[in-house]
PDB file of C-alpha atoms and ligand atoms in Angstrom:
ATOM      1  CA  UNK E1235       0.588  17.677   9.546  1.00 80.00           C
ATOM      2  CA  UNK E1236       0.170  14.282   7.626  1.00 94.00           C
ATOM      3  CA  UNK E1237       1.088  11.317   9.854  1.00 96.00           C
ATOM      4  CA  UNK E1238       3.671   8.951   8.384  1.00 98.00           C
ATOM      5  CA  UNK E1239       2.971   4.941   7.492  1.00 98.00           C
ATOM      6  CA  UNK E1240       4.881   2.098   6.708  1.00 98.00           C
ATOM      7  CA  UNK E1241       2.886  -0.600   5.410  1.00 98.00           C
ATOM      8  CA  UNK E1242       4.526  -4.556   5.030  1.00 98.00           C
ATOM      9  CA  UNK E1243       2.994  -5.942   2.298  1.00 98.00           C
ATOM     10  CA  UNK E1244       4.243  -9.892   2.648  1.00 98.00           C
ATOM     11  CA  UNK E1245       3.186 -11.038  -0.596  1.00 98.00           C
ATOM     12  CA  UNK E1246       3.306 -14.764  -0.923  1.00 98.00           C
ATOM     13  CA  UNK E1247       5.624 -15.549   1.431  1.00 98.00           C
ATOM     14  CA  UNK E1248       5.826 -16.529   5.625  1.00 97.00           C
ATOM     15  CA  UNK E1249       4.744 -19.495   7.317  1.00 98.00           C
ATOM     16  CA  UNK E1250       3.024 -19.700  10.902  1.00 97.00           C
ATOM     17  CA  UNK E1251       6.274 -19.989  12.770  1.00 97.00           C
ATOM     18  CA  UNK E1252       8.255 -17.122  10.594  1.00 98.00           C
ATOM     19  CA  UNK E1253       5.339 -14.928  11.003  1.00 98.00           C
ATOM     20  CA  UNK E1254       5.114 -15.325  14.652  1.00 97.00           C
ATOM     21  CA  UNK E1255       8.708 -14.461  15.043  1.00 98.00           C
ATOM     22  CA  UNK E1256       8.650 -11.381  12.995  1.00 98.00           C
ATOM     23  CA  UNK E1257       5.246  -9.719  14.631  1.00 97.00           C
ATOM     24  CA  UNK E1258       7.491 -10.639  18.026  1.00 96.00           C
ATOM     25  CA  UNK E1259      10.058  -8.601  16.116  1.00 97.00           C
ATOM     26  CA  UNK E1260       7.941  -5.767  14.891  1.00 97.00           C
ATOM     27  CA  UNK E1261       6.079  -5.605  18.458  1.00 95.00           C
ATOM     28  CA  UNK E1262       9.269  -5.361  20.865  1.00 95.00           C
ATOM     29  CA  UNK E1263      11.324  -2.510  18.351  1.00 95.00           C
ATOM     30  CA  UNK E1264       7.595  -0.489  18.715  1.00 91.00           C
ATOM     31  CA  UNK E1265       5.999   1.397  19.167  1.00 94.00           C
ATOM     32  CA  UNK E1266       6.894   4.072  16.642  1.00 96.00           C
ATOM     33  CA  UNK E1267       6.321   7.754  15.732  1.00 96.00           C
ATOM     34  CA  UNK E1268       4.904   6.061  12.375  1.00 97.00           C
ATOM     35  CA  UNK E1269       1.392   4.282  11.515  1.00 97.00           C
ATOM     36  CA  UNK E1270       2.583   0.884  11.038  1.00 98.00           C
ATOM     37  CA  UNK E1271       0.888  -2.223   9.448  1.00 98.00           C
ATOM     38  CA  UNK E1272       1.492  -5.604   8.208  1.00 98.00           C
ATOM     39  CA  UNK E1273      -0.395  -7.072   4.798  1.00 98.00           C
ATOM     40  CA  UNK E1274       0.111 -10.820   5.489  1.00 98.00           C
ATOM     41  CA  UNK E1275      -1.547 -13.827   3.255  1.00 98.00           C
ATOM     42  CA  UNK E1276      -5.519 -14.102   3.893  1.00 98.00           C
ATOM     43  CA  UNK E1277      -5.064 -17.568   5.543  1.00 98.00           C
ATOM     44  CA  UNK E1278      -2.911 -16.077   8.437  1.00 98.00           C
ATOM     45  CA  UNK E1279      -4.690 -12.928   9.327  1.00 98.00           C
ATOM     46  CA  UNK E1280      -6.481 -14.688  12.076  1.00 97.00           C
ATOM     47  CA  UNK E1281      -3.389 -15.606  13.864  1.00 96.00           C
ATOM     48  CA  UNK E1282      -2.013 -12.017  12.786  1.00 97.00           C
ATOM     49  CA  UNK E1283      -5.032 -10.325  14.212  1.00 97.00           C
ATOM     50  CA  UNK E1284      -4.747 -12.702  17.445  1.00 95.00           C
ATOM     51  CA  UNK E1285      -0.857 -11.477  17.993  1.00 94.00           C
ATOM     52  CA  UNK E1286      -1.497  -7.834  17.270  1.00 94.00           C
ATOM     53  CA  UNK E1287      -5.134  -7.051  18.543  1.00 90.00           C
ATOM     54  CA  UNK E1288      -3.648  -5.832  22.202  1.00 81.00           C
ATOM     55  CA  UNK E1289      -1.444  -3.631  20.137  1.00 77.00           C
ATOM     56  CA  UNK E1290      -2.973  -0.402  19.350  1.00 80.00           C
ATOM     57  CA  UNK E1291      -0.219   0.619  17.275  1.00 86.00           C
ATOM     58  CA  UNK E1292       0.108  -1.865  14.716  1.00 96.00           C
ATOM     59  CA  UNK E1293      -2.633  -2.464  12.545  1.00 97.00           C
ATOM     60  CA  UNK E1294      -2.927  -5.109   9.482  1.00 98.00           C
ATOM     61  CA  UNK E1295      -4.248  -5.517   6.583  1.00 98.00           C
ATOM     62  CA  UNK E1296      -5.159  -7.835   3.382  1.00 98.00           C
ATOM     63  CA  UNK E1297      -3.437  -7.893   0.180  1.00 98.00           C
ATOM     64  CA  UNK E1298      -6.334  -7.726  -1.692  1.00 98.00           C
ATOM     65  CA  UNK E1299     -10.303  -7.739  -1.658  1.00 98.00           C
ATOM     66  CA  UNK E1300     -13.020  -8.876  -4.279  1.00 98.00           C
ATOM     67  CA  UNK E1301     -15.197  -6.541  -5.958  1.00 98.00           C
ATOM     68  CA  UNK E1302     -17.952  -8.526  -5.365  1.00 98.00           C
ATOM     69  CA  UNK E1303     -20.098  -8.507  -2.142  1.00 98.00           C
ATOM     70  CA  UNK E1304     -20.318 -12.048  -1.486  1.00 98.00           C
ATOM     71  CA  UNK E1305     -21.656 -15.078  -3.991  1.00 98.00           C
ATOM     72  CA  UNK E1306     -20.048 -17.872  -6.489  1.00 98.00           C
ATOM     73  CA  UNK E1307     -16.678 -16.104  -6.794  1.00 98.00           C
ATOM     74  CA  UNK E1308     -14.672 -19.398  -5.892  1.00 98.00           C
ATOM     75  CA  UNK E1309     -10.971 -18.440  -4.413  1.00 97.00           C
ATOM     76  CA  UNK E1310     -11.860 -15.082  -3.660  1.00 98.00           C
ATOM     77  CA  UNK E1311     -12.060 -12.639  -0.096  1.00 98.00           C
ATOM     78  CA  UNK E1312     -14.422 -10.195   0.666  1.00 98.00           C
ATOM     79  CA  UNK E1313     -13.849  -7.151   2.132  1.00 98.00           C
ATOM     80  CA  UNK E1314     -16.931  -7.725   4.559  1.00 98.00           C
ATOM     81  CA  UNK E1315     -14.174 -10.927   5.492  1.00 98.00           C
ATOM     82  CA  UNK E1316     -11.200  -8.844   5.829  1.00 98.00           C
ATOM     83  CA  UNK E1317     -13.479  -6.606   7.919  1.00 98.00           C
ATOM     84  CA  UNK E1318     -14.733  -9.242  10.436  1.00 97.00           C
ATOM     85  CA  UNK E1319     -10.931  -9.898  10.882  1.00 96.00           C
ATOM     86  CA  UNK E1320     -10.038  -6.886  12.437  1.00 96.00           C
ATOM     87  CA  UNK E1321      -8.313  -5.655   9.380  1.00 98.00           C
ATOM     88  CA  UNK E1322      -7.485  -1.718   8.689  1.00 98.00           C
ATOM     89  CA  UNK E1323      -6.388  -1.579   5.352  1.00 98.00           C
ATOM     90  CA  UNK E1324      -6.637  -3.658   2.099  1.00 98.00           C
ATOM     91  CA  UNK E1325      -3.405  -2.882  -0.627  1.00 98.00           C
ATOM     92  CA  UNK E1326      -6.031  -2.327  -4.042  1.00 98.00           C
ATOM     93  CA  UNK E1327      -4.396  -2.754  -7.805  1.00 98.00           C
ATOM     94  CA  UNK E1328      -0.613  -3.812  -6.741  1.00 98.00           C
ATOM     95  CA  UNK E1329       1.162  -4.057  -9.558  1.00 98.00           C
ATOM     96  CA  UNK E1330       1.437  -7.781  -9.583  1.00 98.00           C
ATOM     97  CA  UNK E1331      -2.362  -8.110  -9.703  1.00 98.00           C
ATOM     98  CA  UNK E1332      -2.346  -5.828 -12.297  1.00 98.00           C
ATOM     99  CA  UNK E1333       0.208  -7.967 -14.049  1.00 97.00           C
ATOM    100  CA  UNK E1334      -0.491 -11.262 -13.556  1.00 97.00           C
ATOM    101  CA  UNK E1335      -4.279 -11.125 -12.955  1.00 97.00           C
ATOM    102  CA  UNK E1336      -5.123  -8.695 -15.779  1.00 97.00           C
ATOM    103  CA  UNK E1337      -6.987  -6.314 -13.544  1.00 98.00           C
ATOM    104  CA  UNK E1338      -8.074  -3.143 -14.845  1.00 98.00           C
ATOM    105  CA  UNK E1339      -8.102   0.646 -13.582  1.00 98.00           C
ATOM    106  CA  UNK E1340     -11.883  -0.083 -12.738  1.00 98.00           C
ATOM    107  CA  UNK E1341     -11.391  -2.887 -10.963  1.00 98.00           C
ATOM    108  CA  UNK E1342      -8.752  -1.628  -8.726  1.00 98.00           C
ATOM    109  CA  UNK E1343     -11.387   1.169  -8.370  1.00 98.00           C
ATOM    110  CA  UNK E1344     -14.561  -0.808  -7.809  1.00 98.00           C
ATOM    111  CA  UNK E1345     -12.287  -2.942  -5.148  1.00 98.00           C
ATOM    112  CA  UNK E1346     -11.241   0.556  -3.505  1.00 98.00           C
ATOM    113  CA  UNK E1347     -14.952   1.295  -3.263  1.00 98.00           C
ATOM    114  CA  UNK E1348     -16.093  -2.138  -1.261  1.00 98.00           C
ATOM    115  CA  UNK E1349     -13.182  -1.681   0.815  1.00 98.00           C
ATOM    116  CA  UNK E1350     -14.594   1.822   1.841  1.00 98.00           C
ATOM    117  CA  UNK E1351     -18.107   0.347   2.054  1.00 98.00           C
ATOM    118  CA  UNK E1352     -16.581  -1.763   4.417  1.00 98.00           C
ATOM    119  CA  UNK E1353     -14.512   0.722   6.304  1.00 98.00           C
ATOM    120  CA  UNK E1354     -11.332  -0.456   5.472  1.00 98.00           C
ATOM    121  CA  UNK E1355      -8.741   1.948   4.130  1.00 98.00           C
ATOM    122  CA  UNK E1356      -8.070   0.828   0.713  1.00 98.00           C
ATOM    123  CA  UNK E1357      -4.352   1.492  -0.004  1.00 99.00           C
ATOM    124  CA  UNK E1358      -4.243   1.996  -3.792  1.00 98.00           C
ATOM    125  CA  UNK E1359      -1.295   1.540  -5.868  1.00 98.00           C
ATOM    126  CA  UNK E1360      -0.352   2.976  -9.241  1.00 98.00           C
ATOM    127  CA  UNK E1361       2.732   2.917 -11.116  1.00 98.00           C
ATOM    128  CA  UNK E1362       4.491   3.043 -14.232  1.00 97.00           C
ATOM    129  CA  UNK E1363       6.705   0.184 -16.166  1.00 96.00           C
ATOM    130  CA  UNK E1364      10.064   0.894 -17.314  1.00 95.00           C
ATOM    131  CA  UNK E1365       8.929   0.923 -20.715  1.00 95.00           C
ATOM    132  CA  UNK E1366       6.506   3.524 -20.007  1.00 96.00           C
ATOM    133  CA  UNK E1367       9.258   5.042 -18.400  1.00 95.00           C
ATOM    134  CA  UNK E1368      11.145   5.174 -21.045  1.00 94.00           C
ATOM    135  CA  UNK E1369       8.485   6.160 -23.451  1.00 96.00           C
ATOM    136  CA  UNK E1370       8.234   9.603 -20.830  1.00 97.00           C
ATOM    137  CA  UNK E1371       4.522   8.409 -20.256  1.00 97.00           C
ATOM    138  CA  UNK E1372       4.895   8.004 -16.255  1.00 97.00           C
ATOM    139  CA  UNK E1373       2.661  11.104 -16.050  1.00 98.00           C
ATOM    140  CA  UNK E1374      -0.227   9.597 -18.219  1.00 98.00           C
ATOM    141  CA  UNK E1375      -0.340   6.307 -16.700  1.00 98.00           C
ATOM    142  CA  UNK E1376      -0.187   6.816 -13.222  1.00 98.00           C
ATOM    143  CA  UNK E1377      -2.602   9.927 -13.976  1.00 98.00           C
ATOM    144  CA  UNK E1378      -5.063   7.448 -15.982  1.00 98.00           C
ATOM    145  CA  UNK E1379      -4.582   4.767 -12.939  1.00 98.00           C
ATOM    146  CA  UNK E1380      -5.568   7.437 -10.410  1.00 98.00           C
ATOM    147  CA  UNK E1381      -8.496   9.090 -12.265  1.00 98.00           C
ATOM    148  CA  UNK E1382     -10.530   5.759 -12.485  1.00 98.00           C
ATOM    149  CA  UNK E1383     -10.464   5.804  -8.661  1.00 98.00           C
ATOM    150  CA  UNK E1384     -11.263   9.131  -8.311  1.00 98.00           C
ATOM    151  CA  UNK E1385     -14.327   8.915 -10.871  1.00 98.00           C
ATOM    152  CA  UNK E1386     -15.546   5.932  -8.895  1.00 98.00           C
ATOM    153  CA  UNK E1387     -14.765   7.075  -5.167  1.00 98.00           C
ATOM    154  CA  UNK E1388     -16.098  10.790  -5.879  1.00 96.00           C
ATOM    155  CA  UNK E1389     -16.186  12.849  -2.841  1.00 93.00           C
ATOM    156  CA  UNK E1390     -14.530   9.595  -0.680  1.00 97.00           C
ATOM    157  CA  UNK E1391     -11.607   9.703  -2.278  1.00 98.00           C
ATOM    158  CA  UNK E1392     -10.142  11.650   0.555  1.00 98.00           C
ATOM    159  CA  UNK E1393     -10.519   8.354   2.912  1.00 98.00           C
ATOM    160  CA  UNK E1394      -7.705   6.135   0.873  1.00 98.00           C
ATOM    161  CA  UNK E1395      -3.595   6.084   0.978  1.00 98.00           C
ATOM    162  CA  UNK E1396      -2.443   5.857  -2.327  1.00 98.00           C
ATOM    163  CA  UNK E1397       1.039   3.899  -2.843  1.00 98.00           C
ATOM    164  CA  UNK E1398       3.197   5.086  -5.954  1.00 98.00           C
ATOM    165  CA  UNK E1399       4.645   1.844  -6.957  1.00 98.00           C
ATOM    166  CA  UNK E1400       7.497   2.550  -9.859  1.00 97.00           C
ATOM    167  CA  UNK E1401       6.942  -1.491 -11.328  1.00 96.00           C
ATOM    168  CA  UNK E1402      10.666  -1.123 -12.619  1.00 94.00           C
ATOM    169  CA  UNK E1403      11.430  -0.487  -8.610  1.00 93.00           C
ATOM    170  CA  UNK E1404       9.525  -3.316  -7.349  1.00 91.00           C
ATOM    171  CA  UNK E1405      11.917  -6.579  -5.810  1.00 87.00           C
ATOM    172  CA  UNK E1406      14.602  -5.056  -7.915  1.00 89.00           C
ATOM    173  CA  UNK E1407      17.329  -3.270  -6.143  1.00 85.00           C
ATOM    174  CA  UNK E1408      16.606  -0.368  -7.998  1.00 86.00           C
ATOM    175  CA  UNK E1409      14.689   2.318  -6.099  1.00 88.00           C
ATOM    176  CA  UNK E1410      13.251   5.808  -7.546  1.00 90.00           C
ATOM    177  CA  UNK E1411      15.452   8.405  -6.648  1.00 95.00           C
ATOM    178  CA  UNK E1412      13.792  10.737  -3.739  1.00 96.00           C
ATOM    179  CA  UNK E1413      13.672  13.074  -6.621  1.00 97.00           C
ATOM    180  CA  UNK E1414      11.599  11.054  -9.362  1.00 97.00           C
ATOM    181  CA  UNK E1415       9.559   9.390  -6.522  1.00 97.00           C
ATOM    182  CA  UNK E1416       8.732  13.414  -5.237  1.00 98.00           C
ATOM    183  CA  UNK E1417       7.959  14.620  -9.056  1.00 98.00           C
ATOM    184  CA  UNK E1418       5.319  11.519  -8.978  1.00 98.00           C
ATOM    185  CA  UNK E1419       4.203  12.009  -5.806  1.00 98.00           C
ATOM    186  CA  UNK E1420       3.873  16.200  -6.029  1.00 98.00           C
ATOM    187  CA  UNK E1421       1.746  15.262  -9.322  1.00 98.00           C
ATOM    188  CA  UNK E1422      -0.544  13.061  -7.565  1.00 98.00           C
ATOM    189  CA  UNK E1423      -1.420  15.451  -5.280  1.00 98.00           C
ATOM    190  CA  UNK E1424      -1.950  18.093  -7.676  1.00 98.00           C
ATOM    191  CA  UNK E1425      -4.516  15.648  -9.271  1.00 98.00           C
ATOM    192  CA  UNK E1426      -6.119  14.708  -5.837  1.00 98.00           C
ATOM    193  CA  UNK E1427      -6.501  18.365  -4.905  1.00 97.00           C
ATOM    194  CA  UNK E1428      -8.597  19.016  -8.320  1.00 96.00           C
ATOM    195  CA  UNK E1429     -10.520  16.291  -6.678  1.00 96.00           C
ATOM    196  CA  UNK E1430     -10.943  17.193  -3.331  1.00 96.00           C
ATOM    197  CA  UNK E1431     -10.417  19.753  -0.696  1.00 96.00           C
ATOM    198  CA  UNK E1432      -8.856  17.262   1.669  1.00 96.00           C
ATOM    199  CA  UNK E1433      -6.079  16.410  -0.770  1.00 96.00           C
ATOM    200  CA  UNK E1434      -3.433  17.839   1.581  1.00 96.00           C
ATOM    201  CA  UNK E1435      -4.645  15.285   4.310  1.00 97.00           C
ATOM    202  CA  UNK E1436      -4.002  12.550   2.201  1.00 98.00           C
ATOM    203  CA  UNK E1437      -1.070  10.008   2.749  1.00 98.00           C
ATOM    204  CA  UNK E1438       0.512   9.278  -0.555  1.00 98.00           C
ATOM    205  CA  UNK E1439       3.325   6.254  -0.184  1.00 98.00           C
ATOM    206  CA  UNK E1440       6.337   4.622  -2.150  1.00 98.00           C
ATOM    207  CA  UNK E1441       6.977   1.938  -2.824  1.00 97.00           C
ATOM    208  CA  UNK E1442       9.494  -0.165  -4.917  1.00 96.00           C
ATOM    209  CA  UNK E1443      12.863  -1.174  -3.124  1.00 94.00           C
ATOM    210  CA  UNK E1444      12.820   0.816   0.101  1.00 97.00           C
ATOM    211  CA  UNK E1445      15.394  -0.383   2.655  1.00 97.00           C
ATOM    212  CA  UNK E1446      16.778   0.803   5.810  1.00 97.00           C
ATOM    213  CA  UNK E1447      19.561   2.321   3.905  1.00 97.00           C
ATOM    214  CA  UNK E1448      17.394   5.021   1.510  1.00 97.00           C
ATOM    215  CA  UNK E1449      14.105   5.169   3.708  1.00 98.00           C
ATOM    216  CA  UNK E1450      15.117   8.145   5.469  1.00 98.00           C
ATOM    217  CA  UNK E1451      15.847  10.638   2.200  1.00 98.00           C
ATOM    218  CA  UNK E1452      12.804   9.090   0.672  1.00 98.00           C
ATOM    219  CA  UNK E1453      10.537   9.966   3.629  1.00 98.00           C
ATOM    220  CA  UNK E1454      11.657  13.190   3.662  1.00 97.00           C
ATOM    221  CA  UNK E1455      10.401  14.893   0.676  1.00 98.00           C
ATOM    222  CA  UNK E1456       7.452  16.853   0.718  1.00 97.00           C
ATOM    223  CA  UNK E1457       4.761  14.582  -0.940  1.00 98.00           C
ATOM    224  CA  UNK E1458       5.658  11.270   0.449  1.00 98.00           C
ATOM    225  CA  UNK E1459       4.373  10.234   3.219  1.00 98.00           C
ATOM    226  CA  UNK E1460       5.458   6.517   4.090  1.00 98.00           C
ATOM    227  CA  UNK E1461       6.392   3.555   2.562  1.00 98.00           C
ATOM    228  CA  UNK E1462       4.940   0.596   1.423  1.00 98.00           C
ATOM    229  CA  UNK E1463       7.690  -2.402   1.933  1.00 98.00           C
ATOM    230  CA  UNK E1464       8.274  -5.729   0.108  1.00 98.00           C
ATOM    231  CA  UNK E1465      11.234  -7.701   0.868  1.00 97.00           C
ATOM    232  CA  UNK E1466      12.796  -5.693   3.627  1.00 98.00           C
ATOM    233  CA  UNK E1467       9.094  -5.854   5.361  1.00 98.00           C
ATOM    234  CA  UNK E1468      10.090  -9.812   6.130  1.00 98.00           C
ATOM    235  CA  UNK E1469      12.737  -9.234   8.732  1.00 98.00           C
ATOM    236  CA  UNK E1470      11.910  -7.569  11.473  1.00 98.00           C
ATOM    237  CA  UNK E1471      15.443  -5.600  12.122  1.00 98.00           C
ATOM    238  CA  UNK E1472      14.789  -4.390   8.259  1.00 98.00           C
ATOM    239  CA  UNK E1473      11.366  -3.252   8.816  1.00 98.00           C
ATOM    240  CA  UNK E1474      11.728  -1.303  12.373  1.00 98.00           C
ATOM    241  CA  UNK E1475      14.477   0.393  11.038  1.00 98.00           C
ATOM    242  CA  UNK E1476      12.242   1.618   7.757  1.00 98.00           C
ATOM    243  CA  UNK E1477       9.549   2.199  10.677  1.00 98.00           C
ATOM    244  CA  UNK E1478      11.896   4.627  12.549  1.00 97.00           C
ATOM    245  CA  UNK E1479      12.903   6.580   9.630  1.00 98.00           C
ATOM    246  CA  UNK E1480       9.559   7.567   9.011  1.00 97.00           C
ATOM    247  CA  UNK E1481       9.594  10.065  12.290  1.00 87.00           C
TER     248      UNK E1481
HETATM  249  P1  LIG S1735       9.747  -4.338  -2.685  1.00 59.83           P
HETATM  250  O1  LIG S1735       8.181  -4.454  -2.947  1.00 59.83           O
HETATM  251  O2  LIG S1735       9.921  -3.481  -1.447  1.00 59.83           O
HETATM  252  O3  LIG S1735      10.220  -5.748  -2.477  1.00 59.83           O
HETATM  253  O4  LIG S1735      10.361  -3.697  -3.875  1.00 59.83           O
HETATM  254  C1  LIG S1735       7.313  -3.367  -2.748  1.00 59.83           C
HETATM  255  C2  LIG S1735       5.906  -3.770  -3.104  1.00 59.83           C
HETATM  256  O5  LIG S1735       5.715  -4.518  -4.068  1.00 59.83           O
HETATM  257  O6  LIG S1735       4.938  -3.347  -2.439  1.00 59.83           O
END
């Protein structure tokens, strides 16, 4: 049986008091039948890591890694960094990096790489835009997303979480039906297993819009296995509750 996670990805937001409050949150509601995490901004991991490190149950995270090893890459985080800070997973090839920093479907493969070079679990994301949506070419794109990390990872490509991400979903209010988020998620697999034999082991997420109101029906179809949470994942109530519904 595949274990269920719920991943917080905080994006750009928190500040050292807010974030204190809301691992204090996170920590009394646990712990859960769920993996649980937290991706918080790369200047507060420390203090994340110093909050959660006598917690075995909660692990964190970065929201992002560098391809590179180390070197003149000014503004950038290694995953040898992200490492050394206790993290467990780095979120690869979120939509808004793909958006707003042009990254490719190698890049988000050569960072999913490092990560595992580094023993961090990359969590990759793919997903489609609404006009890709509406052009019926969900299949090809997240396909096309998901092959470049396959062709790059080879046999490892059992040892990420992928996160479908719908982009139209994303901060929105709109969330994937459990049905279109299943059809993405069943076809994901199907490509994984041509991949490798471990495909069935592998924890495939959604993402886009989850709240404690729709976590439950989402977590419950076949091929998803966890969430990966934006806005609800910055109050605590919000995110426990998303937490429990992954039992
Ligand atoms: P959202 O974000 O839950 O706010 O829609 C999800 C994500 O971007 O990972």
């Amino acid at each position: 049986m595949r274990r269920k996670l719920v991943v917080g990805n905080w994006k750009m937001n928190g500040n050292r008091r807010a974030n204190a409050e809301l691992l204090a949150g996170i920590e009394e509601a646990g712990p859960f039948v769920a993996d649980v995490a937290v991706c918080a901004p790369f200047p507060y991991l420390s203090e994340v890591a110093l909050s959660l490190q006598g917690d075995k149950h909660i692990g964190w995270g970065g929201q992002d890694c560098s391809s590179h090893e180390a070197g003149a890459y000014t503004g950038e985080v290694s995953a040898a960094m992200l490492a050394e800070f206790g993290c467990k997973y780095v979120i690869v090839g979120h939509s808004e990096r793909r958006a707003y920093h042009a990254e490719s479907d190698q890049l988000v493969a050569d960072k999913a790489k490092i990560a595992l070079a580094h023993k961090l679990i990359p969590i990759v994301c793919v997903g489609e835009t609404l006009d890709e949506r509406e052009a019926n070419r969900t299949d090809k794109v997240v396909k096309r997303q998901m092959s470049a990390v396959i062709h790059t990872l080879g046999h490892c490509i059992s040892q990420i979480v992928v996160a479908y991400e719908p982009v139209w979903a994303i901060g929105t209010g709109k969330t994937a039906t459990p049905e279109q988020a299943q059809a993405v998620h069943g076809l994901l697999r199907t490509q994984l297993h041509a991949a490798t034999p471990k495909s069935g082991e592998m924890q495939i997420l959604y993402g886009g819009s989850v709240r404690p109101d729709n976590a439950a029906v989402l977590f419950s179809q076949p091929d998803i296995d966890g969430g990966l949470i934006g806005g609800a994942s910055l109050k605590a109530a919000d995110f426990t509750a998303i937490c429990r519904a992954a039992a």
